[in-house]
Amino acid sequence: MGTLRRKETNQQLLHTSIAITPSRDNLGIIEGSMWQRDKESSANSRYTKSIQDKESRRWLDHYESLCEIQERCPETTIVSIADREGDIHEWFQLAEDQNEQRHASYIVRAKANRSLEIEGEDTTLL
């Protein structure tokens, strides 16, 4: 462990997801995954690795798991929540490819002011 000011810490990272009933009652955390970053990894290596080999693969794995839960619990809203590290194209594509029964919801804090196309019009998030 350690403080945020120290460069050398034993950092524990946590990604959680919640479930909400149709009456909007929060059922709480339904899944969580905890990990530590590999000390050998380099920020620059992310440009040469495939998504299968990147740390960000965890967002896809977690979301796929939630889609299975969503399919089993169609009356419950399953929501995956991500910080800006989850702002990756592969996740949005995975969500887009899900059929309606499997489509879990998600909230991702955007890393950039993304370009969007809504009803044929080009716009941005902000």
Short mmCIF file of N, CA, C and O in Angstrom, two decimals:
data_model
loop_
_atom_site.label_atom_id
_atom_site.label_comp_id
_atom_site.label_asym_id
_atom_site.label_seq_id
_atom_site.Cartn_x
_atom_site.Cartn_y
_atom_site.Cartn_z
N MET A 1 0.85 -1.17 0.00
CA MET A 1 0.00 0.00 0.00
C MET A 1 0.90 1.24 0.00
O MET A 1 2.05 1.15 -0.29
N GLY A 2 0.41 2.36 0.34
CA GLY A 2 1.19 3.58 0.37
C GLY A 2 0.32 4.78 0.04
O GLY A 2 -0.86 4.64 -0.25
N THR A 3 0.89 5.93 0.06
CA THR A 3 0.13 7.14 -0.24
C THR A 3 0.15 7.41 -1.74
O THR A 3 0.97 6.85 -2.47
N LEU A 4 -0.71 8.29 -2.16
CA LEU A 4 -0.75 8.64 -3.58
C LEU A 4 0.46 9.46 -4.00
O LEU A 4 0.77 9.57 -5.17
N ARG A 5 1.15 10.05 -3.05
CA ARG A 5 2.31 10.89 -3.37
C ARG A 5 3.57 10.08 -3.62
O ARG A 5 4.51 10.58 -4.21
N ARG A 6 3.61 8.86 -3.16
CA ARG A 6 4.79 8.02 -3.37
C ARG A 6 4.69 7.30 -4.70
O ARG A 6 3.65 6.79 -5.06
N LYS A 7 5.79 7.23 -5.40
CA LYS A 7 5.79 6.51 -6.67
C LYS A 7 5.79 5.00 -6.46
O LYS A 7 5.22 4.26 -7.23
N GLU A 8 6.44 4.53 -5.42
CA GLU A 8 6.51 3.10 -5.12
C GLU A 8 5.38 2.75 -4.15
O GLU A 8 5.44 3.06 -2.97
N THR A 9 4.32 2.13 -4.66
CA THR A 9 3.21 1.71 -3.82
C THR A 9 2.81 0.29 -4.21
O THR A 9 3.17 -0.20 -5.28
N ASN A 10 2.05 -0.33 -3.36
CA ASN A 10 1.48 -1.63 -3.64
C ASN A 10 0.03 -1.39 -4.05
O ASN A 10 -0.89 -1.62 -3.29
N GLN A 11 -0.16 -0.87 -5.24
CA GLN A 11 -1.46 -0.40 -5.71
C GLN A 11 -2.41 -1.57 -5.99
O GLN A 11 -2.07 -2.50 -6.70
N GLN A 12 -3.61 -1.48 -5.43
CA GLN A 12 -4.66 -2.45 -5.67
C GLN A 12 -5.76 -1.75 -6.47
O GLN A 12 -6.27 -0.72 -6.04
N LEU A 13 -6.10 -2.26 -7.63
CA LEU A 13 -7.10 -1.65 -8.49
C LEU A 13 -8.38 -2.49 -8.44
O LEU A 13 -8.32 -3.72 -8.41
N LEU A 14 -9.53 -1.83 -8.45
CA LEU A 14 -10.82 -2.51 -8.34
C LEU A 14 -11.78 -2.00 -9.40
O LEU A 14 -11.92 -0.78 -9.58
N HIS A 15 -12.45 -2.91 -10.08
CA HIS A 15 -13.48 -2.58 -11.07
C HIS A 15 -14.76 -3.27 -10.60
O HIS A 15 -14.79 -4.48 -10.42
N THR A 16 -15.83 -2.48 -10.41
CA THR A 16 -17.09 -3.03 -9.90
C THR A 16 -18.23 -2.79 -10.87
O THR A 16 -18.17 -1.91 -11.73
N SER A 17 -19.30 -3.57 -10.70
CA SER A 17 -20.53 -3.40 -11.46
C SER A 17 -21.70 -3.56 -10.50
O SER A 17 -21.62 -4.30 -9.53
N ILE A 18 -22.80 -2.86 -10.81
CA ILE A 18 -23.96 -2.87 -9.92
C ILE A 18 -25.19 -3.37 -10.65
O ILE A 18 -25.22 -3.43 -11.88
N ALA A 19 -26.21 -3.73 -9.88
CA ALA A 19 -27.51 -4.14 -10.42
C ALA A 19 -28.58 -3.22 -9.84
O ALA A 19 -28.52 -2.87 -8.66
N ILE A 20 -29.56 -2.86 -10.67
CA ILE A 20 -30.65 -1.98 -10.26
C ILE A 20 -31.97 -2.63 -10.69
O ILE A 20 -32.12 -3.06 -11.83
N THR A 21 -32.92 -2.71 -9.75
CA THR A 21 -34.22 -3.33 -10.04
C THR A 21 -35.06 -2.40 -10.91
O THR A 21 -34.77 -1.21 -11.03
N PRO A 22 -36.14 -2.94 -11.51
CA PRO A 22 -37.04 -2.08 -12.31
C PRO A 22 -37.61 -0.92 -11.50
O PRO A 22 -37.91 0.14 -12.05
N SER A 23 -37.76 -1.08 -10.19
CA SER A 23 -38.28 0.01 -9.35
C SER A 23 -37.16 0.95 -8.89
O SER A 23 -37.35 1.76 -8.02
N ARG A 24 -35.99 0.79 -9.49
CA ARG A 24 -34.81 1.64 -9.26
C ARG A 24 -34.16 1.45 -7.90
O ARG A 24 -33.53 2.35 -7.37
N ASP A 25 -34.32 0.28 -7.31
CA ASP A 25 -33.61 -0.04 -6.07
C ASP A 25 -32.24 -0.58 -6.44
O ASP A 25 -32.12 -1.50 -7.27
N ASN A 26 -31.21 -0.03 -5.83
CA ASN A 26 -29.85 -0.48 -6.09
C ASN A 26 -29.61 -1.76 -5.31
O ASN A 26 -29.67 -1.77 -4.08
N LEU A 27 -29.35 -2.85 -6.01
CA LEU A 27 -29.08 -4.13 -5.36
C LEU A 27 -27.64 -4.23 -4.88
O LEU A 27 -27.29 -5.15 -4.18
N GLY A 28 -26.81 -3.30 -5.30
CA GLY A 28 -25.42 -3.28 -4.87
C GLY A 28 -24.49 -3.87 -5.91
O GLY A 28 -24.85 -4.10 -7.06
N ILE A 29 -23.29 -4.16 -5.46
CA ILE A 29 -22.25 -4.69 -6.35
C ILE A 29 -22.54 -6.16 -6.65
O ILE A 29 -22.75 -6.95 -5.74
N ILE A 30 -22.56 -6.50 -7.92
CA ILE A 30 -22.80 -7.89 -8.31
C ILE A 30 -21.53 -8.57 -8.80
O ILE A 30 -21.48 -9.79 -8.89
N GLU A 31 -20.54 -7.78 -9.13
CA GLU A 31 -19.28 -8.36 -9.56
C GLU A 31 -18.17 -7.34 -9.37
O GLU A 31 -18.38 -6.15 -9.52
N GLY A 32 -17.04 -7.84 -9.01
CA GLY A 32 -15.88 -6.98 -8.86
C GLY A 32 -14.62 -7.75 -9.22
O GLY A 32 -14.55 -8.96 -9.00
N SER A 33 -13.69 -7.07 -9.79
CA SER A 33 -12.41 -7.71 -10.08
C SER A 33 -11.30 -6.79 -9.58
O SER A 33 -11.36 -5.59 -9.75
N MET A 34 -10.32 -7.40 -8.96
CA MET A 34 -9.21 -6.66 -8.38
C MET A 34 -7.92 -7.14 -9.04
O MET A 34 -7.78 -8.33 -9.33
N TRP A 35 -6.99 -6.24 -9.28
CA TRP A 35 -5.73 -6.61 -9.89
C TRP A 35 -4.66 -5.61 -9.50
O TRP A 35 -4.94 -4.56 -8.94
N GLN A 36 -3.44 -5.98 -9.85
CA GLN A 36 -2.29 -5.09 -9.69
C GLN A 36 -1.60 -4.97 -11.03
O GLN A 36 -1.56 -5.92 -11.80
N ARG A 37 -1.06 -3.80 -11.29
CA ARG A 37 -0.34 -3.60 -12.53
C ARG A 37 1.00 -4.32 -12.48
O ARG A 37 1.66 -4.36 -11.45
N ASP A 38 1.38 -4.83 -13.63
CA ASP A 38 2.68 -5.47 -13.78
C ASP A 38 3.76 -4.40 -13.71
O ASP A 38 3.71 -3.41 -14.45
N LYS A 39 4.70 -4.55 -12.84
CA LYS A 39 5.76 -3.55 -12.68
C LYS A 39 6.61 -3.41 -13.94
O LYS A 39 7.22 -2.38 -14.17
N GLU A 40 6.63 -4.44 -14.76
CA GLU A 40 7.44 -4.43 -15.97
C GLU A 40 6.76 -3.70 -17.14
O GLU A 40 7.40 -3.39 -18.12
N SER A 41 5.45 -3.46 -17.03
CA SER A 41 4.75 -2.88 -18.18
C SER A 41 5.13 -1.42 -18.38
O SER A 41 5.42 -0.70 -17.44
N SER A 42 5.10 -1.02 -19.61
CA SER A 42 5.46 0.34 -19.99
C SER A 42 4.25 0.99 -20.65
O SER A 42 3.53 0.35 -21.40
N ALA A 43 4.04 2.26 -20.37
CA ALA A 43 2.91 2.97 -20.98
C ALA A 43 3.03 2.97 -22.50
O ALA A 43 2.03 2.93 -23.20
N ASN A 44 4.23 3.01 -23.02
CA ASN A 44 4.42 3.04 -24.48
C ASN A 44 4.13 1.70 -25.14
O ASN A 44 3.88 1.64 -26.33
N SER A 45 4.17 0.61 -24.38
CA SER A 45 3.94 -0.72 -24.97
C SER A 45 2.49 -0.90 -25.40
O SER A 45 2.18 -1.80 -26.17
N ARG A 46 1.57 -0.06 -24.92
CA ARG A 46 0.16 -0.23 -25.27
C ARG A 46 -0.09 -0.04 -26.76
O ARG A 46 -1.08 -0.52 -27.30
N TYR A 47 0.80 0.65 -27.45
CA TYR A 47 0.62 0.89 -28.88
C TYR A 47 1.03 -0.31 -29.74
O TYR A 47 0.66 -0.38 -30.90
N THR A 48 1.78 -1.22 -29.17
CA THR A 48 2.27 -2.36 -29.94
C THR A 48 1.55 -3.66 -29.59
O THR A 48 1.71 -4.64 -30.30
N LYS A 49 0.77 -3.67 -28.54
CA LYS A 49 0.08 -4.89 -28.10
C LYS A 49 -1.33 -4.97 -28.70
O LYS A 49 -1.97 -3.95 -28.94
N SER A 50 -1.79 -6.20 -28.90
CA SER A 50 -3.19 -6.38 -29.31
C SER A 50 -4.07 -6.22 -28.07
O SER A 50 -3.59 -6.31 -26.94
N ILE A 51 -5.36 -6.04 -28.26
CA ILE A 51 -6.28 -5.87 -27.13
C ILE A 51 -6.26 -7.10 -26.22
O ILE A 51 -6.45 -7.00 -25.02
N GLN A 52 -5.99 -8.27 -26.80
CA GLN A 52 -5.94 -9.50 -26.00
C GLN A 52 -4.80 -9.48 -24.99
O GLN A 52 -4.88 -10.12 -23.95
N ASP A 53 -3.74 -8.75 -25.28
CA ASP A 53 -2.56 -8.71 -24.42
C ASP A 53 -2.50 -7.46 -23.54
O ASP A 53 -1.58 -7.32 -22.74
N LYS A 54 -3.45 -6.58 -23.67
CA LYS A 54 -3.43 -5.33 -22.91
C LYS A 54 -4.16 -5.48 -21.57
O LYS A 54 -5.08 -6.29 -21.44
N GLU A 55 -3.77 -4.65 -20.63
CA GLU A 55 -4.47 -4.61 -19.34
C GLU A 55 -5.93 -4.21 -19.55
O GLU A 55 -6.81 -4.68 -18.83
N SER A 56 -6.19 -3.38 -20.53
CA SER A 56 -7.56 -2.92 -20.77
C SER A 56 -8.50 -4.04 -21.21
O SER A 56 -9.72 -3.86 -21.26
N ARG A 57 -7.97 -5.21 -21.51
CA ARG A 57 -8.80 -6.38 -21.84
C ARG A 57 -9.77 -6.68 -20.70
O ARG A 57 -10.85 -7.21 -20.92
N ARG A 58 -9.40 -6.30 -19.47
CA ARG A 58 -10.26 -6.58 -18.32
C ARG A 58 -11.63 -5.93 -18.45
O ARG A 58 -12.62 -6.45 -17.99
N TRP A 59 -11.69 -4.76 -19.12
CA TRP A 59 -12.99 -4.10 -19.30
C TRP A 59 -13.90 -4.96 -20.17
O TRP A 59 -15.09 -5.08 -19.91
N LEU A 60 -13.34 -5.58 -21.20
CA LEU A 60 -14.13 -6.43 -22.09
C LEU A 60 -14.56 -7.71 -21.40
O LEU A 60 -15.72 -8.14 -21.51
N ASP A 61 -13.63 -8.34 -20.68
CA ASP A 61 -13.95 -9.58 -19.95
C ASP A 61 -15.05 -9.33 -18.93
O ASP A 61 -16.00 -10.12 -18.81
N HIS A 62 -14.93 -8.25 -18.21
CA HIS A 62 -15.92 -7.90 -17.18
C HIS A 62 -17.28 -7.65 -17.83
O HIS A 62 -18.31 -8.15 -17.35
N TYR A 63 -17.30 -6.91 -18.92
CA TYR A 63 -18.56 -6.61 -19.59
C TYR A 63 -19.22 -7.88 -20.15
O TYR A 63 -20.43 -8.04 -20.06
N GLU A 64 -18.43 -8.77 -20.73
CA GLU A 64 -18.99 -10.03 -21.24
C GLU A 64 -19.66 -10.82 -20.12
O GLU A 64 -20.73 -11.39 -20.31
N SER A 65 -19.04 -10.82 -18.96
CA SER A 65 -19.61 -11.50 -17.80
C SER A 65 -20.95 -10.86 -17.40
O SER A 65 -21.91 -11.54 -17.08
N LEU A 66 -21.01 -9.53 -17.45
CA LEU A 66 -22.25 -8.84 -17.10
C LEU A 66 -23.36 -9.09 -18.12
O LEU A 66 -24.53 -9.14 -17.76
N CYS A 67 -22.99 -9.25 -19.37
CA CYS A 67 -23.98 -9.56 -20.39
C CYS A 67 -24.64 -10.91 -20.10
O CYS A 67 -25.84 -11.08 -20.31
N GLU A 68 -23.87 -11.86 -19.61
CA GLU A 68 -24.44 -13.16 -19.22
C GLU A 68 -25.42 -13.00 -18.07
O GLU A 68 -26.50 -13.60 -18.06
N ILE A 69 -25.08 -12.16 -17.09
CA ILE A 69 -25.98 -11.90 -15.96
C ILE A 69 -27.24 -11.18 -16.46
O ILE A 69 -28.36 -11.51 -16.05
N GLN A 70 -27.07 -10.20 -17.35
CA GLN A 70 -28.21 -9.46 -17.89
C GLN A 70 -29.18 -10.38 -18.59
O GLN A 70 -30.40 -10.26 -18.43
N GLU A 71 -28.65 -11.35 -19.33
CA GLU A 71 -29.51 -12.30 -20.04
C GLU A 71 -30.32 -13.15 -19.07
O GLU A 71 -31.48 -13.44 -19.31
N ARG A 72 -29.74 -13.52 -17.95
CA ARG A 72 -30.43 -14.34 -16.93
C ARG A 72 -31.41 -13.51 -16.10
O ARG A 72 -32.33 -14.07 -15.52
N CYS A 73 -31.21 -12.19 -16.03
CA CYS A 73 -32.05 -11.30 -15.20
C CYS A 73 -32.58 -10.15 -16.04
O CYS A 73 -32.18 -8.99 -15.84
N PRO A 74 -33.48 -10.41 -16.98
CA PRO A 74 -33.90 -9.37 -17.93
C PRO A 74 -34.65 -8.20 -17.29
O PRO A 74 -34.67 -7.11 -17.85
N GLU A 75 -35.24 -8.38 -16.12
CA GLU A 75 -35.98 -7.30 -15.47
C GLU A 75 -35.07 -6.38 -14.65
O GLU A 75 -35.50 -5.35 -14.17
N THR A 76 -33.82 -6.76 -14.49
CA THR A 76 -32.86 -5.99 -13.70
C THR A 76 -31.92 -5.25 -14.65
O THR A 76 -31.51 -5.80 -15.67
N THR A 77 -31.59 -4.03 -14.31
CA THR A 77 -30.63 -3.27 -15.11
C THR A 77 -29.23 -3.53 -14.55
O THR A 77 -28.97 -3.26 -13.38
N ILE A 78 -28.37 -4.08 -15.36
CA ILE A 78 -26.99 -4.36 -14.98
C ILE A 78 -26.12 -3.25 -15.56
O ILE A 78 -26.19 -2.96 -16.75
N VAL A 79 -25.31 -2.62 -14.71
CA VAL A 79 -24.51 -1.47 -15.14
C VAL A 79 -23.05 -1.68 -14.80
O VAL A 79 -22.71 -1.93 -13.65
N SER A 80 -22.20 -1.58 -15.80
CA SER A 80 -20.76 -1.60 -15.60
C SER A 80 -20.29 -0.15 -15.56
O SER A 80 -20.67 0.65 -16.40
N ILE A 81 -19.47 0.18 -14.56
CA ILE A 81 -19.00 1.55 -14.39
C ILE A 81 -17.49 1.57 -14.58
O ILE A 81 -16.78 0.79 -13.97
N ALA A 82 -17.02 2.48 -15.43
CA ALA A 82 -15.59 2.55 -15.72
C ALA A 82 -15.07 3.97 -15.62
O ALA A 82 -15.77 4.92 -15.94
N ASP A 83 -13.82 4.05 -15.20
CA ASP A 83 -13.15 5.35 -15.24
C ASP A 83 -12.67 5.58 -16.67
O ASP A 83 -12.99 4.81 -17.58
N ARG A 84 -11.87 6.58 -16.90
CA ARG A 84 -11.49 6.91 -18.28
C ARG A 84 -10.62 5.86 -18.94
O ARG A 84 -10.48 5.87 -20.16
N GLU A 85 -10.05 4.93 -18.18
CA GLU A 85 -9.30 3.83 -18.81
C GLU A 85 -10.23 2.91 -19.59
O GLU A 85 -9.79 2.19 -20.48
N GLY A 86 -11.51 2.93 -19.28
CA GLY A 86 -12.48 2.11 -20.00
C GLY A 86 -12.96 2.74 -21.29
O GLY A 86 -13.76 2.16 -22.01
N ASP A 87 -12.49 3.93 -21.60
CA ASP A 87 -12.89 4.65 -22.81
C ASP A 87 -12.12 4.10 -24.00
O ASP A 87 -11.21 4.73 -24.52
N ILE A 88 -12.51 2.87 -24.40
CA ILE A 88 -11.83 2.21 -25.52
C ILE A 88 -12.86 1.73 -26.55
O ILE A 88 -13.96 1.30 -26.21
N HIS A 89 -12.48 1.84 -27.80
CA HIS A 89 -13.36 1.48 -28.91
C HIS A 89 -13.85 0.03 -28.80
O HIS A 89 -15.02 -0.25 -29.05
N GLU A 90 -12.96 -0.87 -28.43
CA GLU A 90 -13.32 -2.30 -28.39
C GLU A 90 -14.49 -2.56 -27.45
O GLU A 90 -15.33 -3.42 -27.72
N TRP A 91 -14.57 -1.83 -26.35
CA TRP A 91 -15.68 -2.02 -25.41
C TRP A 91 -16.99 -1.54 -26.04
O TRP A 91 -18.01 -2.21 -25.99
N PHE A 92 -16.96 -0.35 -26.66
CA PHE A 92 -18.17 0.17 -27.27
C PHE A 92 -18.64 -0.75 -28.40
O PHE A 92 -19.84 -0.95 -28.58
N GLN A 93 -17.69 -1.31 -29.14
CA GLN A 93 -18.05 -2.24 -30.22
C GLN A 93 -18.65 -3.51 -29.65
O GLN A 93 -19.64 -4.03 -30.17
N LEU A 94 -18.07 -4.03 -28.57
CA LEU A 94 -18.61 -5.23 -27.93
C LEU A 94 -20.04 -4.99 -27.46
O LEU A 94 -20.93 -5.83 -27.68
N ALA A 95 -20.30 -3.85 -26.85
CA ALA A 95 -21.65 -3.52 -26.39
C ALA A 95 -22.62 -3.40 -27.56
O ALA A 95 -23.75 -3.89 -27.50
N GLU A 96 -22.16 -2.77 -28.63
CA GLU A 96 -23.00 -2.59 -29.82
C GLU A 96 -23.36 -3.95 -30.44
O GLU A 96 -24.46 -4.11 -30.99
N ASP A 97 -22.48 -4.92 -30.35
CA ASP A 97 -22.69 -6.23 -30.97
C ASP A 97 -23.61 -7.15 -30.17
O ASP A 97 -23.99 -8.21 -30.65
N GLN A 98 -23.98 -6.77 -28.95
CA GLN A 98 -24.84 -7.61 -28.10
C GLN A 98 -26.29 -7.53 -28.55
O GLN A 98 -26.77 -6.45 -28.92
N ASN A 99 -27.00 -8.66 -28.50
CA ASN A 99 -28.43 -8.59 -28.79
C ASN A 99 -29.14 -7.96 -27.59
O ASN A 99 -28.57 -7.81 -26.51
N GLU A 100 -30.37 -7.57 -27.76
CA GLU A 100 -31.10 -6.80 -26.75
C GLU A 100 -31.20 -7.53 -25.41
O GLU A 100 -31.12 -6.91 -24.35
N GLN A 101 -31.36 -8.84 -25.42
CA GLN A 101 -31.50 -9.59 -24.18
C GLN A 101 -30.19 -9.65 -23.38
O GLN A 101 -30.20 -9.79 -22.17
N ARG A 102 -29.05 -9.54 -24.06
CA ARG A 102 -27.75 -9.63 -23.40
C ARG A 102 -27.10 -8.27 -23.13
O ARG A 102 -26.10 -8.19 -22.45
N HIS A 103 -27.66 -7.21 -23.65
CA HIS A 103 -27.01 -5.90 -23.59
C HIS A 103 -27.04 -5.30 -22.19
O HIS A 103 -28.05 -4.77 -21.75
N ALA A 104 -25.92 -5.40 -21.47
CA ALA A 104 -25.78 -4.74 -20.17
C ALA A 104 -25.50 -3.27 -20.41
O ALA A 104 -24.91 -2.89 -21.42
N SER A 105 -25.93 -2.43 -19.48
CA SER A 105 -25.66 -1.00 -19.59
C SER A 105 -24.25 -0.70 -19.13
O SER A 105 -23.60 -1.53 -18.50
N TYR A 106 -23.78 0.49 -19.44
CA TYR A 106 -22.45 0.88 -18.98
C TYR A 106 -22.38 2.39 -18.85
O TYR A 106 -23.11 3.13 -19.50
N ILE A 107 -21.51 2.82 -17.96
CA ILE A 107 -21.18 4.23 -17.79
C ILE A 107 -19.67 4.31 -17.86
O ILE A 107 -18.97 3.62 -17.13
N VAL A 108 -19.17 5.13 -18.77
CA VAL A 108 -17.74 5.28 -18.94
C VAL A 108 -17.40 6.77 -18.87
O VAL A 108 -17.98 7.57 -19.61
N ARG A 109 -16.49 7.10 -17.98
CA ARG A 109 -16.02 8.48 -17.92
C ARG A 109 -15.14 8.70 -19.16
O ARG A 109 -14.14 8.02 -19.35
N ALA A 110 -15.53 9.62 -20.00
CA ALA A 110 -14.82 9.83 -21.27
C ALA A 110 -13.44 10.42 -21.05
O ALA A 110 -13.25 11.29 -20.21
N LYS A 111 -12.50 9.94 -21.83
CA LYS A 111 -11.13 10.44 -21.78
C LYS A 111 -10.96 11.63 -22.73
O LYS A 111 -10.09 12.45 -22.54
N ALA A 112 -11.78 11.69 -23.75
CA ALA A 112 -11.67 12.75 -24.76
C ALA A 112 -13.07 13.15 -25.21
O ALA A 112 -14.03 12.42 -25.00
N ASN A 113 -13.19 14.28 -25.82
CA ASN A 113 -14.46 14.75 -26.37
C ASN A 113 -14.71 14.02 -27.68
O ASN A 113 -14.37 14.50 -28.76
N ARG A 114 -15.28 12.85 -27.61
CA ARG A 114 -15.45 11.96 -28.76
C ARG A 114 -16.40 12.52 -29.81
O ARG A 114 -17.38 13.19 -29.50
N SER A 115 -16.10 12.19 -31.06
CA SER A 115 -17.00 12.53 -32.17
C SER A 115 -18.11 11.49 -32.21
O SER A 115 -17.86 10.30 -32.01
N LEU A 116 -19.32 11.94 -32.47
CA LEU A 116 -20.49 11.05 -32.53
C LEU A 116 -21.29 11.34 -33.78
O LEU A 116 -21.25 12.44 -34.32
N GLU A 117 -22.05 10.34 -34.20
CA GLU A 117 -23.02 10.55 -35.27
C GLU A 117 -24.37 10.17 -34.70
O GLU A 117 -24.60 9.02 -34.32
N ILE A 118 -25.26 11.15 -34.59
CA ILE A 118 -26.59 10.92 -34.04
C ILE A 118 -27.61 11.32 -35.10
O ILE A 118 -27.65 12.48 -35.54
N GLU A 119 -28.42 10.34 -35.53
CA GLU A 119 -29.43 10.55 -36.56
C GLU A 119 -28.85 11.23 -37.79
O GLU A 119 -29.40 12.20 -38.32
N GLY A 120 -27.67 10.76 -38.22
CA GLY A 120 -27.04 11.27 -39.43
C GLY A 120 -26.28 12.58 -39.26
O GLY A 120 -25.67 13.07 -40.20
N GLU A 121 -26.32 13.16 -38.08
CA GLU A 121 -25.63 14.43 -37.81
C GLU A 121 -24.35 14.18 -37.03
O GLU A 121 -24.35 13.41 -36.07
N ASP A 122 -23.26 14.82 -37.43
CA ASP A 122 -22.01 14.72 -36.70
C ASP A 122 -22.02 15.71 -35.53
O ASP A 122 -22.40 16.86 -35.69
N THR A 123 -21.61 15.22 -34.35
CA THR A 123 -21.55 16.05 -33.16
C THR A 123 -20.46 15.52 -32.24
O THR A 123 -19.74 14.60 -32.61
N THR A 124 -20.34 16.07 -31.06
CA THR A 124 -19.38 15.58 -30.06
C THR A 124 -20.09 15.39 -28.73
O THR A 124 -21.24 15.81 -28.56
N LEU A 125 -19.41 14.77 -27.77
CA LEU A 125 -20.01 14.53 -26.47
C LEU A 125 -20.39 15.84 -25.76
O LEU A 125 -21.41 15.94 -25.12
N LEU A 126 -19.52 16.83 -25.85
CA LEU A 126 -19.78 18.11 -25.16
C LEU A 126 -20.32 19.16 -26.09
O LEU A 126 -20.03 19.27 -27.19
#
